[in-house]
Short mmCIF file of C-alpha atoms in Angstrom, two decimals:
data_model
loop_
_atom_site.label_atom_id
_atom_site.label_comp_id
_atom_site.label_asym_id
_atom_site.label_seq_id
_atom_site.Cartn_x
_atom_site.Cartn_y
_atom_site.Cartn_z
CA MET I 1 -4.67 20.14 4.20
CA LYS I 2 -7.82 21.49 2.48
CA ARG I 3 -6.95 19.87 -0.83
CA GLU I 4 -6.38 16.49 0.85
CA ASN I 5 -9.80 16.64 2.56
CA GLU I 6 -11.47 17.51 -0.75
CA PHE I 7 -9.64 14.60 -2.34
CA ARG I 8 -10.93 12.18 0.30
CA TYR I 9 -14.60 13.00 -0.10
CA SER I 10 -14.46 13.16 -3.91
CA LYS I 11 -12.72 9.76 -3.86
CA LEU I 12 -15.57 8.20 -1.87
CA ALA I 13 -18.14 9.87 -4.12
CA ASN I 14 -16.42 8.34 -7.15
CA ILE I 15 -16.44 4.85 -5.58
CA LEU I 16 -20.14 5.03 -4.62
CA ARG I 17 -21.09 6.55 -7.98
CA GLU I 18 -19.46 3.68 -9.85
CA GLN I 19 -21.08 1.10 -7.58
CA ILE I 20 -24.47 2.64 -8.37
CA LEU I 21 -23.99 3.13 -12.11
CA SER I 22 -22.57 -0.37 -12.52
CA GLY I 23 -25.62 -1.89 -10.87
CA TYR I 24 -23.75 -3.23 -7.84
CA ILE I 25 -26.10 -1.18 -5.62
CA LYS I 26 -29.49 -1.20 -7.34
CA PRO I 27 -32.27 1.45 -7.32
CA GLY I 28 -34.12 1.32 -4.01
CA GLN I 29 -31.29 -0.45 -2.15
CA PHE I 30 -29.71 1.07 0.96
CA LEU I 31 -26.11 2.28 1.07
CA MET I 32 -23.97 1.48 4.09
CA SER I 33 -24.61 3.72 7.10
CA GLU I 34 -22.47 6.80 7.59
CA ASN I 35 -20.65 5.05 10.45
CA ASP I 36 -19.89 2.03 8.25
CA LEU I 37 -18.67 4.23 5.40
CA CYS I 38 -16.34 6.06 7.80
CA ARG I 39 -14.91 2.77 9.06
CA HIS I 40 -14.62 0.99 5.71
CA TYR I 41 -12.96 3.85 3.85
CA GLY I 42 -11.02 5.41 6.72
CA ILE I 43 -12.39 8.93 6.33
CA SER I 44 -14.19 11.39 8.59
CA ARG I 45 -17.95 11.76 8.96
CA THR I 46 -17.64 15.23 7.41
CA SER I 47 -16.06 13.74 4.27
CA VAL I 48 -18.72 11.01 4.11
CA ARG I 49 -21.51 13.57 4.32
CA LYS I 50 -19.92 15.72 1.61
CA SER I 51 -19.70 12.64 -0.62
CA LEU I 52 -23.37 11.82 -0.05
CA ASP I 53 -24.40 15.44 -0.62
CA GLN I 54 -22.60 15.36 -3.99
CA LEU I 55 -24.43 12.18 -5.04
CA MET I 56 -27.75 13.68 -3.92
CA LYS I 57 -27.15 16.71 -6.17
CA GLU I 58 -26.55 14.31 -9.04
CA GLY I 59 -29.87 12.57 -8.35
CA LEU I 60 -28.24 9.23 -7.63
CA ILE I 61 -29.37 8.84 -4.00
CA VAL I 62 -32.08 10.04 -1.65
CA LYS I 63 -32.13 10.15 2.13
CA LYS I 64 -34.99 8.51 4.02
CA VAL I 65 -35.41 10.15 7.42
CA GLY I 66 -34.69 7.76 10.24
CA GLN I 67 -33.82 4.90 7.87
CA GLY I 68 -30.69 5.79 5.89
CA THR I 69 -29.70 6.53 2.32
CA ILE I 70 -30.97 4.63 -0.72
CA VAL I 71 -30.21 4.66 -4.42
CA SER I 72 -32.88 6.74 -6.12
CA PRO I 73 -35.78 4.34 -6.95
CA ASP I 74 -36.41 6.25 -10.20
CA LEU I 75 -32.80 5.99 -11.39
CA VAL I 76 -32.51 4.60 -14.91
CA ILE I 77 -29.06 3.34 -15.87
CA PRO I 78 -28.64 3.71 -19.65
CA ASN I 79 -27.44 0.74 -21.63
CA THR I 80 -24.23 1.16 -23.59
CA LYS I 81 -23.47 -0.33 -26.98
CA ASN I 82 -19.80 -0.52 -26.03
CA LYS I 83 -18.17 -3.58 -24.61
CA VAL I 84 -17.61 -3.21 -20.87
CA LEU I 85 -14.41 -4.25 -19.13
CA ARG I 86 -15.08 -4.49 -15.41
CA ILE I 87 -12.27 -4.06 -12.87
CA PHE I 88 -12.63 -4.68 -9.12
CA ALA I 89 -9.96 -3.11 -6.90
CA THR I 90 -9.12 -2.78 -3.23
CA SER I 91 -9.77 0.67 -1.83
CA PRO I 92 -8.26 2.90 -0.60
CA SER I 93 -5.31 2.39 -2.95
CA HIS I 94 -2.82 4.96 -4.21
CA PHE I 95 -2.27 2.96 -7.41
CA TYR I 96 -6.00 2.64 -8.06
CA GLU I 97 -6.57 6.35 -7.51
CA HIS I 98 -3.57 7.81 -9.35
CA CYS I 99 -2.52 5.27 -11.98
CA MET I 100 -5.74 3.70 -13.17
CA PRO I 101 -6.98 6.93 -14.83
CA ILE I 102 -3.75 7.10 -16.86
CA ILE I 103 -4.00 3.46 -17.97
CA ILE I 104 -7.73 3.63 -18.71
CA GLU I 105 -7.44 6.82 -20.75
CA GLN I 106 -4.77 5.28 -22.98
CA PHE I 107 -6.61 1.95 -23.31
CA GLU I 108 -9.97 3.54 -24.20
CA ARG I 109 -8.28 5.82 -26.72
CA GLU I 110 -6.84 2.80 -28.49
CA ASN I 111 -10.07 0.79 -28.05
CA PRO I 112 -12.92 3.26 -28.65
CA ASN I 113 -15.58 0.53 -28.53
CA VAL I 114 -14.60 -0.44 -24.96
CA GLU I 115 -15.71 1.19 -21.71
CA VAL I 116 -13.67 0.40 -18.60
CA LYS I 117 -15.66 0.40 -15.36
CA CYS I 118 -13.89 0.24 -12.00
CA LEU I 119 -15.37 -0.71 -8.66
CA GLY I 120 -13.45 -0.06 -5.44
CA PHE I 121 -14.16 -2.34 -2.46
CA SER I 122 -13.00 -1.93 1.12
CA SER I 123 -9.70 -3.73 1.70
CA ALA I 124 -11.01 -5.18 4.95
CA GLU I 125 -13.79 -7.13 3.18
CA PHE I 126 -12.47 -7.34 -0.36
CA TRP I 127 -12.97 -11.03 -1.09
CA GLU I 128 -16.39 -11.05 0.56
CA SER I 129 -17.40 -8.08 -1.62
CA VAL I 130 -16.09 -9.76 -4.77
CA GLN I 131 -18.05 -12.92 -4.01
CA ALA I 132 -21.20 -10.94 -3.19
CA SER I 133 -20.87 -9.03 -6.47
CA MET I 134 -20.51 -12.27 -8.43
CA ASP I 135 -23.56 -13.68 -6.65
CA LEU I 136 -25.49 -10.62 -7.86
CA GLY I 137 -24.41 -11.31 -11.43
CA LEU I 138 -21.60 -8.75 -11.67
CA GLN I 139 -18.61 -10.71 -12.98
CA PRO I 140 -15.22 -8.97 -12.75
CA ASP I 141 -12.87 -9.24 -15.72
CA ILE I 142 -9.80 -8.04 -13.81
CA LEU I 143 -8.93 -7.79 -10.12
CA LEU I 144 -6.41 -5.33 -8.71
CA THR I 145 -5.34 -6.36 -5.21
CA THR I 146 -2.47 -6.16 -2.75
CA ASP I 147 0.09 -8.93 -2.25
CA ARG I 148 -1.65 -9.85 1.03
CA HIS I 149 -5.05 -10.17 -0.68
CA PHE I 150 -3.41 -12.32 -3.34
CA ASP I 151 -2.19 -14.70 -0.66
CA GLU I 152 -5.67 -14.84 0.87
CA ILE I 153 -7.39 -16.06 -2.32
CA GLY I 154 -9.91 -18.76 -1.50
CA SER I 155 -10.60 -21.85 -3.58
CA ASP I 156 -13.90 -20.49 -4.93
CA ILE I 157 -12.31 -18.28 -7.61
CA ASP I 158 -9.87 -19.47 -10.24
CA PHE I 159 -7.55 -17.28 -12.30
CA ILE I 160 -5.94 -17.72 -15.70
CA ASP I 161 -2.22 -18.31 -16.21
CA LEU I 162 -0.74 -14.98 -17.34
CA LYS I 163 2.75 -16.21 -18.13
CA GLU I 164 2.27 -16.72 -21.86
CA HIS I 165 0.11 -13.61 -22.30
CA LEU I 166 2.65 -11.37 -20.54
CA ALA I 167 5.82 -13.09 -21.74
CA ASP I 168 7.53 -9.86 -22.89
CA SER I 169 7.05 -8.01 -19.60
CA TYR I 170 7.76 -11.17 -17.56
CA GLU I 171 11.24 -11.35 -19.09
CA MET I 172 11.95 -7.76 -17.95
CA LEU I 173 11.00 -8.42 -14.30
CA TYR I 174 13.60 -8.32 -11.58
CA PRO I 175 14.59 -11.99 -11.13
CA ARG I 176 13.48 -11.82 -7.48
CA LEU I 177 9.93 -10.89 -8.60
CA LYS I 178 9.42 -13.75 -11.06
CA THR I 179 8.28 -16.35 -8.53
CA PRO I 180 6.21 -14.84 -5.65
CA PHE I 181 2.96 -14.85 -7.65
CA LEU I 182 3.37 -18.26 -9.24
CA ARG I 183 1.03 -21.01 -8.09
CA ASP I 184 1.74 -24.57 -9.24
CA GLY I 185 4.04 -23.12 -11.90
CA LYS I 186 1.30 -20.82 -13.24
CA LEU I 187 1.50 -17.02 -13.09
CA LYS I 188 -1.78 -16.19 -11.36
CA GLY I 189 -0.81 -12.60 -10.50
CA ALA I 190 1.11 -9.93 -12.40
CA ILE I 191 2.72 -7.07 -10.47
CA ALA I 192 1.12 -3.70 -11.25
CA THR I 193 3.61 -1.80 -9.08
CA PHE I 194 5.81 -2.73 -6.15
CA SER I 195 8.13 -1.18 -3.62
CA PRO I 196 10.58 -2.10 -0.90
CA VAL I 197 10.04 -0.48 2.48
CA TYR I 198 12.73 2.17 2.85
CA LEU I 199 13.65 5.23 4.89
CA ALA I 200 12.48 8.63 3.65
CA TYR I 201 13.50 11.94 5.15
CA ASN I 202 12.44 15.57 4.99
CA PRO I 203 15.48 17.51 3.73
CA GLN I 204 13.94 20.84 4.72
CA LEU I 205 13.96 19.85 8.40
CA PHE I 206 17.54 18.58 8.14
CA ARG I 207 18.65 21.88 6.57
CA LYS I 208 16.59 24.03 8.93
CA HIS I 209 18.22 22.49 12.01
CA GLN I 210 21.68 22.18 10.41
CA VAL I 211 21.73 18.40 10.62
CA PRO I 212 23.85 16.70 7.92
CA GLU I 213 21.70 14.80 5.42
CA PRO I 214 22.15 11.01 5.42
CA SER I 215 25.19 9.68 3.61
CA GLU I 216 24.90 6.71 1.26
CA LEU I 217 25.99 4.17 3.89
CA TRP I 218 25.30 5.88 7.18
CA THR I 219 25.49 3.92 10.42
CA THR I 220 22.97 3.26 13.17
CA GLU I 221 24.88 5.66 15.43
CA GLU I 222 24.78 8.42 12.81
CA PHE I 223 21.04 7.83 12.39
CA LEU I 224 20.50 8.08 16.16
CA GLN I 225 22.51 11.28 16.40
CA ALA I 226 20.45 12.86 13.63
CA ALA I 227 17.18 11.69 15.26
CA LYS I 228 18.24 13.21 18.60
CA ARG I 229 19.07 16.59 17.04
CA LEU I 230 15.76 16.63 15.15
CA THR I 231 13.63 15.86 18.23
CA MET I 232 12.59 19.06 20.02
CA ASP I 233 9.93 21.29 21.53
CA THR I 234 9.26 23.81 18.76
CA ASN I 235 6.51 25.86 20.43
CA GLY I 236 7.97 26.23 23.93
CA ASP I 237 5.23 24.41 25.84
CA GLY I 238 7.64 21.93 27.39
CA ILE I 239 6.46 19.01 25.24
CA ASP I 240 8.41 17.68 22.27
CA ASP I 241 6.29 18.17 19.16
CA GLN I 242 8.86 17.32 16.49
CA TYR I 243 10.57 13.92 16.34
CA GLY I 244 13.42 12.41 14.44
CA LEU I 245 11.31 9.44 13.33
CA THR I 246 7.69 8.38 13.13
CA LEU I 247 7.48 4.63 13.79
CA SER I 248 4.53 2.29 13.25
CA SER I 249 3.83 -0.85 15.25
CA SER I 250 2.39 -2.43 12.09
CA LEU I 251 4.06 -5.62 10.87
CA GLY I 252 4.19 -3.88 7.52
CA ARG I 253 7.03 -1.69 8.80
CA TRP I 254 9.05 -2.57 11.93
CA PRO I 255 10.18 -6.06 10.75
CA VAL I 256 12.54 -4.19 8.42
CA ILE I 257 14.67 -3.49 11.50
CA ALA I 258 14.64 -7.19 12.36
CA LEU I 259 15.63 -8.25 8.84
CA GLN I 260 18.55 -5.84 8.91
CA ASN I 261 19.73 -7.43 12.14
CA GLY I 262 19.50 -11.02 10.91
CA ALA I 263 16.12 -12.02 12.38
CA ASP I 264 13.95 -13.75 9.76
CA PHE I 265 11.01 -14.63 12.05
CA LYS I 266 11.86 -18.30 12.14
CA ALA I 267 12.67 -20.04 15.42
CA THR I 268 15.96 -21.17 13.87
CA SER I 269 17.26 -17.60 13.56
CA GLY I 270 17.77 -17.49 17.31
CA LYS I 271 16.95 -15.03 20.04
CA ALA I 272 19.85 -12.57 19.82
CA PRO I 273 18.89 -10.83 16.53
CA LEU I 274 15.29 -10.38 17.73
CA VAL I 275 16.34 -8.99 21.11
CA LYS I 276 18.73 -6.58 19.39
CA THR I 277 15.87 -5.39 17.17
CA LEU I 278 13.41 -4.93 20.02
CA ASN I 279 15.98 -3.11 22.16
CA LEU I 280 16.66 -0.69 19.31
CA ILE I 281 12.93 0.01 19.04
CA HIS I 282 12.76 0.72 22.78
CA ASP I 283 15.82 2.95 22.45
CA LEU I 284 14.02 5.02 19.82
CA LEU I 285 10.74 5.24 21.70
CA TYR I 286 11.59 5.27 25.40
CA ARG I 287 15.32 5.49 26.19
CA TYR I 288 16.22 8.30 23.79
CA ARG I 289 12.62 9.39 23.02
CA VAL I 290 13.43 10.33 19.44
CA ALA I 291 10.49 8.55 17.77
CA THR I 292 6.74 9.01 17.91
CA LEU I 293 4.60 5.87 17.69
CA SER I 294 1.47 5.22 15.66
CA PRO I 295 -0.86 2.23 16.22
CA ARG I 296 -0.70 -0.82 13.99
CA SER I 297 -3.96 0.17 12.26
CA MET I 298 -2.33 3.23 10.67
CA LEU I 299 1.12 4.09 9.33
CA ASN I 300 1.08 7.69 10.68
CA SER I 301 2.44 9.35 7.57
CA GLU I 302 0.50 12.45 8.62
CA ALA I 303 3.15 13.26 11.25
CA TYR I 304 5.77 13.12 8.51
CA VAL I 305 3.97 15.11 5.82
CA LYS I 306 3.03 17.79 8.38
CA GLY I 307 6.67 18.24 9.39
CA LYS I 308 6.22 16.70 12.84
CA ALA I 309 8.71 13.92 12.12
CA ALA I 310 11.88 14.16 10.05
CA MET I 311 12.06 10.50 8.94
CA ILE I 312 9.69 7.64 8.21
CA MET I 313 9.80 4.07 6.95
CA THR I 314 7.62 4.13 3.85
CA THR I 315 7.22 2.89 0.27
CA SER I 316 7.23 4.46 -3.17
CA ILE I 317 3.50 3.64 -3.37
CA GLU I 318 2.76 5.68 -0.24
CA MET I 319 5.14 8.45 -1.30
CA ALA I 320 3.51 8.69 -4.73
CA GLY I 321 0.19 9.18 -2.97
CA TRP I 322 1.59 12.12 -0.98
CA ASN I 323 3.07 13.72 -4.09
CA ASN I 324 -0.21 13.45 -6.00
CA VAL I 325 -2.29 14.91 -3.17
CA MET I 326 0.28 17.55 -2.12
CA PRO I 327 2.34 18.61 -5.15
CA GLY I 328 5.69 20.09 -4.19
CA PHE I 329 6.07 18.10 -0.96
CA GLU I 330 9.80 17.36 -0.73
CA SER I 331 11.00 13.97 0.42
CA LYS I 332 14.26 12.11 -0.19
CA VAL I 333 15.36 8.50 0.18
CA ALA I 334 18.06 7.36 2.58
CA SER I 335 19.65 3.94 3.01
CA LEU I 336 18.28 1.86 5.88
CA PRO I 337 20.64 2.27 8.89
CA PHE I 338 19.35 -0.32 11.35
CA GLY I 339 21.76 -3.23 10.85
CA GLU I 340 24.42 -4.79 8.68
CA ARG I 341 22.26 -7.05 6.50
CA MET I 342 20.72 -5.63 3.31
CA GLY I 343 17.15 -6.72 3.94
CA THR I 344 13.71 -5.13 3.85
CA LEU I 345 10.02 -5.82 3.25
CA LEU I 346 8.34 -5.74 -0.15
CA ILE I 347 4.78 -4.73 -1.04
CA ALA I 348 2.94 -4.87 -4.35
CA ASN I 349 -0.30 -4.26 -6.20
CA VAL I 350 -1.23 -7.29 -8.27
CA TRP I 351 -3.35 -7.85 -11.42
CA MET I 352 -5.41 -11.05 -11.82
CA ILE I 353 -7.86 -12.22 -14.47
CA PRO I 354 -10.63 -14.58 -13.25
CA SER I 355 -11.17 -17.65 -15.40
CA ALA I 356 -14.88 -16.77 -15.42
CA SER I 357 -14.25 -13.35 -17.03
CA ASN I 358 -16.70 -12.53 -19.83
CA GLU I 359 -14.01 -10.54 -21.65
CA THR I 360 -10.81 -12.53 -21.21
CA GLU I 361 -9.25 -11.32 -24.48
CA LEU I 362 -9.96 -7.68 -23.60
CA ALA I 363 -8.67 -8.20 -20.04
CA VAL I 364 -5.40 -9.64 -21.36
CA ARG I 365 -5.07 -6.73 -23.76
CA PHE I 366 -5.63 -4.27 -20.88
CA LEU I 367 -2.89 -5.89 -18.79
CA GLN I 368 -0.53 -5.94 -21.75
CA LYS I 369 -1.07 -2.19 -22.13
CA ALA I 370 -0.75 -1.54 -18.37
CA LEU I 371 2.56 -3.44 -18.24
CA SER I 372 3.97 -2.07 -21.48
CA PRO I 373 7.24 -0.10 -21.18
CA GLU I 374 5.43 2.98 -22.51
CA ILE I 375 2.81 3.01 -19.73
CA GLN I 376 5.22 1.84 -17.03
CA GLU I 377 7.56 4.71 -17.79
CA LYS I 378 4.65 7.16 -17.81
CA LEU I 379 3.44 5.94 -14.39
CA GLY I 380 6.93 6.43 -13.01
CA LYS I 381 7.43 9.93 -14.38
CA ALA I 382 3.88 11.26 -14.02
CA ALA I 383 2.77 9.56 -10.80
CA GLY I 384 5.99 8.46 -9.07
CA PHE I 385 5.36 4.71 -8.96
CA MET I 386 8.08 2.05 -9.19
CA SER I 387 7.93 -0.54 -11.95
CA ALA I 388 8.52 -4.26 -11.57
CA LEU I 389 10.31 -4.00 -14.94
CA ARG I 390 14.00 -3.46 -14.22
CA PRO I 391 14.85 -1.52 -17.43
CA ILE I 392 12.11 1.03 -16.71
CA ASN I 393 13.39 1.81 -13.20
CA GLU I 394 16.96 2.06 -14.47
CA LYS I 395 15.74 4.58 -17.04
CA THR I 396 13.49 6.54 -14.67
CA TRP I 397 15.37 6.63 -11.36
CA ASN I 398 18.99 7.46 -10.58
CA LYS I 399 21.44 4.73 -9.64
CA SER I 400 22.09 6.08 -6.13
CA MET I 401 18.38 5.93 -5.26
CA LEU I 402 18.05 2.38 -6.57
CA GLN I 403 21.05 1.34 -4.46
CA SER I 404 19.40 2.84 -1.36
CA LEU I 405 16.30 0.79 -2.18
CA TYR I 406 18.36 -2.42 -2.53
CA MET I 407 17.44 -2.59 -6.22
CA ASN I 408 20.56 -2.94 -8.32
CA GLU I 409 20.81 -5.80 -10.82
CA ASP I 410 18.24 -7.61 -8.66
CA ILE I 411 16.45 -7.14 -5.38
CA THR I 412 18.39 -8.30 -2.34
CA GLU I 413 17.78 -11.91 -1.35
CA HIS I 414 16.88 -10.81 2.18
CA SER I 415 13.85 -8.80 1.02
CA TYR I 416 10.47 -10.47 1.50
CA PHE I 417 6.76 -10.05 0.97
CA LEU I 418 5.01 -10.47 4.32
CA TYR I 419 3.41 -13.78 3.35
CA GLU I 420 6.85 -15.13 2.40
CA LEU I 421 8.22 -14.05 5.77
CA PHE I 422 5.44 -15.42 7.97
CA GLY I 423 3.85 -18.05 5.76
CA ASP I 424 0.63 -17.83 7.73
CA PHE I 425 -0.93 -14.42 8.32
CA SER I 426 -2.58 -15.72 11.47
CA LEU I 427 0.93 -15.87 12.97
CA ALA I 428 1.50 -12.22 12.05
CA ASP I 429 -1.85 -11.21 13.57
CA ASP I 430 -1.14 -13.17 16.77
CA MET I 431 2.31 -11.60 17.05
CA GLU I 432 0.84 -8.11 16.80
CA SER I 433 -1.58 -8.93 19.62
CA GLU I 434 1.23 -10.35 21.78
CA MET I 435 3.30 -7.17 21.48
CA GLN I 436 0.85 -4.60 22.86
CA LEU I 437 2.58 -4.28 26.26
CA PHE I 438 5.97 -4.10 24.54
CA TRP I 439 4.86 -1.18 22.39
CA ALA I 440 3.61 0.59 25.51
CA GLY I 441 7.07 0.20 27.06
CA LEU I 442 5.74 -2.18 29.71
CA GLU I 443 7.66 -5.32 28.69
CA SER I 444 11.34 -5.81 28.02
CA ALA I 445 12.79 -6.94 24.71
CA ASP I 446 13.94 -10.15 26.35
CA GLU I 447 10.47 -11.02 27.66
CA VAL I 448 8.62 -10.49 24.41
CA ALA I 449 11.33 -12.18 22.33
CA ASP I 450 10.85 -15.41 24.33
CA ARG I 451 7.11 -15.40 23.64
CA LEU I 452 7.49 -14.58 19.94
CA LEU I 453 10.07 -17.32 19.44
CA ALA I 454 7.76 -19.82 21.17
CA MET I 455 4.97 -18.84 18.79
CA MET I 456 7.26 -19.25 15.78
CA SER I 457 8.38 -22.65 17.04
CA ASP I 458 4.78 -23.82 17.50
CA ARG I 459 3.94 -22.86 13.88
CA SER I 460 7.06 -24.36 12.32
#
């Protein structure tokens, strides 16, 4: 994993460098502490220190013993005669890291008098960072966020209607994706990339242990049999260290099982589908012991990419990140086998242009380039990202894969963005807190289902 560690610290160095050179952190100002940088960007102290060492070599920062790290007081940021297009993005983000360089390179080539500057802000405090930046006089021209951040937009920032500006690409969207980012009939967000949550598997492990690879419409029982055969003690110490599935307790993943079983997280859907879902989860974790569990704060893809789990619920965005960090890593897509209903979760990265942008015309032109068929096809082939434009996916990906992702002529009606499913993210957060004993195997499916349904009823 040497290359991945190098990638992590160079990524943080790039973010801090841009924050300094853009003027967001000014000469003489302190950077966040090493502990805060570790927490905000989800990387180790070793990676943080390597990032800071790199910036010190470049003369951008200096360390003050016992106080922290500051931007070099003598740093002079040269003025540019070019127009500057400023983009703020959530970080970490696979799309930001792997697709933005492709889009920017093409845009700057066609617009040689324009310089695109990107600032990455911690996802946990994105809107606070955007507001703080604007208070300091740094006005973003474009925002690149997640679907959840889009839903959390406050009333302090307004965004232009993109529908007319992006009419050509809007017509090519999957019909299901034409409405989620409308507000009062106005298109406030344009999808940069999206993905359903689906099941991925490691074909090398299936072949190594002579387990048949998933068929196009395999059943829950066939999935369980495969998971059992792929769970084992590989080093002879009496402890299973390879599992059929790595499962996350995050609401960004396990509700897929509920959707497939007819539970839509409304009190009206009844108790039976939810109990069936929760029992299946306990089967995987504690009755059959064929799944390893990661906490809700992480998706535990590391177990999968290191060959410690044969299957994982993931997205094309996450998978593209693996492929770009670890070229040659083999992963295939299987149909979801958890229930009879064709339902799953959706996630997206979303473009927005603030009404207060200083370069609205340039920002629109950038989004038109980013969403052009030419660039969308390039992002699919070069970086592995799905497009919201149906013709591009049909050209880039094979029909069988699109069927496994529930993306044929349209996206299945039972596929939802999290904010569509829960309406209020406080409900999702409260549900996660209520399920801690369940995930530890200390509460039955029946017990926790009663409490979750009561919470849903109270919010309805």
